[in-house]
């Protein structure tokens, strides 16, 4: 996974206020990596 893919996921947190923990669970990527 490259940085642009991580940013695409992280934007859900930034733009839509989805908690990082929820994104980490749904994507299988650790919070620290996101």
Coordinates of N, CA, C and O in Angstrom, one line a residue:
X1 N 0.9 -1.2 0.0 CA 0.0 0.0 0.0 C 0.9 1.2 0.0 O 1.8 1.4 0.8
X2 N 0.6 2.1 -0.9 CA 1.5 3.3 -1.0 C 0.8 4.5 -0.3 O -0.3 4.4 0.2
X3 N 1.5 5.6 -0.3 CA 1.0 6.8 0.5 C -0.3 7.3 0.0 O -1.2 7.7 0.8
X4 N -0.5 7.2 -1.3 CA -1.8 7.8 -1.9 C -3.0 6.9 -1.5 O -4.1 7.5 -1.2
X5 N -2.8 5.6 -1.4 CA -3.9 4.7 -0.9 C -4.2 5.0 0.6 O -5.4 5.0 1.0
X6 N -3.1 5.2 1.4 CA -3.4 5.5 2.8 C -4.1 6.9 3.0 O -5.0 7.0 3.8
X7 N -3.7 7.8 2.1 CA -4.3 9.1 2.2 C -5.8 9.1 1.8 O -6.7 9.7 2.4
X8 N -6.1 8.2 0.8 CA -7.5 8.1 0.4 C -8.3 7.6 1.6 O -9.5 8.0 1.8
X9 N -7.8 6.6 2.4 CA -8.5 6.1 3.6 C -8.5 7.2 4.7 O -9.5 7.4 5.3
X10 N -7.4 7.8 4.9 CA -7.3 8.8 5.9 C -8.2 10.0 5.7 O -8.7 10.6 6.6
X11 N -8.5 10.3 4.4 CA -9.4 11.4 4.1 C -10.8 11.2 4.7 O -11.5 12.1 5.0
X12 N -11.2 9.9 4.8 CA -12.5 9.6 5.4 C -12.5 10.1 6.9 O -13.5 10.5 7.4
X13 N -11.3 10.0 7.6 CA -11.2 10.5 8.9 C -11.3 12.0 8.9 O -12.0 12.6 9.7
X14 N -10.5 12.6 8.0 CA -10.4 14.1 8.0 C -11.7 14.7 7.5 O -12.2 15.7 8.2
X15 N -12.2 14.3 6.4 CA -13.4 14.9 5.8 C -14.7 14.5 6.5 O -15.6 15.3 6.6
X16 N -14.9 13.2 6.8 CA -16.1 12.7 7.3 C -16.1 12.4 8.8 O -17.1 11.9 9.3
X17 N -15.0 12.7 9.5 CA -14.9 12.5 11.0 C -15.2 11.0 11.4 O -15.7 10.8 12.5
X18 N -14.8 10.1 10.5 CA -14.8 8.7 10.9 C -13.6 8.4 11.8 O -12.5 8.7 11.5
X19 N -13.9 7.8 13.0 CA -12.7 7.5 13.9 C -11.7 6.6 13.3 O -11.9 5.7 12.5
X20 N -10.4 6.9 13.6 CA -9.3 6.2 13.1 C -9.4 4.7 13.5 O -9.1 3.8 12.7
X21 N -9.9 4.4 14.7 CA -10.0 3.0 15.1 C -11.0 2.3 14.2 O -10.7 1.1 13.9
X22 N -12.1 2.9 13.8 CA -13.0 2.3 12.9 C -12.4 2.0 11.5 O -12.6 1.0 11.0
X23 N -11.7 3.0 11.0 CA -11.0 2.8 9.7 C -10.0 1.7 9.8 O -9.9 0.9 8.9
X24 N -9.3 1.6 10.9 CA -8.3 0.6 11.0 C -8.9 -0.8 11.1 O -8.4 -1.7 10.4
X25 N -10.0 -0.9 11.8 CA -10.7 -2.2 11.8 C -11.3 -2.6 10.5 O -11.1 -3.7 10.0
X26 N -11.9 -1.6 9.8 CA -12.5 -2.0 8.5 C -11.5 -2.2 7.4 O -11.8 -3.0 6.4
X27 N -10.3 -1.6 7.4 CA -9.3 -1.8 6.4 C -8.3 -2.9 6.7 O -7.6 -3.3 5.8
X28 N -8.1 -3.2 8.0 CA -7.1 -4.1 8.4 C -5.7 -3.4 8.5 O -4.7 -4.1 8.5
X29 N -5.7 -2.1 8.5 CA -4.4 -1.3 8.6 C -4.4 -0.8 10.0 O -5.4 -0.2 10.5
X30 N -3.2 -0.8 10.6 CA -3.1 -0.3 12.0 C -3.3 1.2 12.0 O -3.0 1.9 11.0
X31 N -3.8 1.7 13.1 CA -4.0 3.2 13.3 C -2.6 3.9 13.1 O -2.6 4.9 12.4
X32 N -1.6 3.3 13.6 CA -0.3 4.0 13.4 C 0.1 4.1 12.0 O 0.7 5.1 11.6
X33 N -0.1 3.1 11.2 CA 0.2 3.1 9.8 C -0.6 4.2 9.0 O -0.2 4.9 8.2
X34 N -1.9 4.2 9.4 CA -2.8 5.2 8.8 C -2.3 6.6 9.1 O -2.3 7.5 8.3

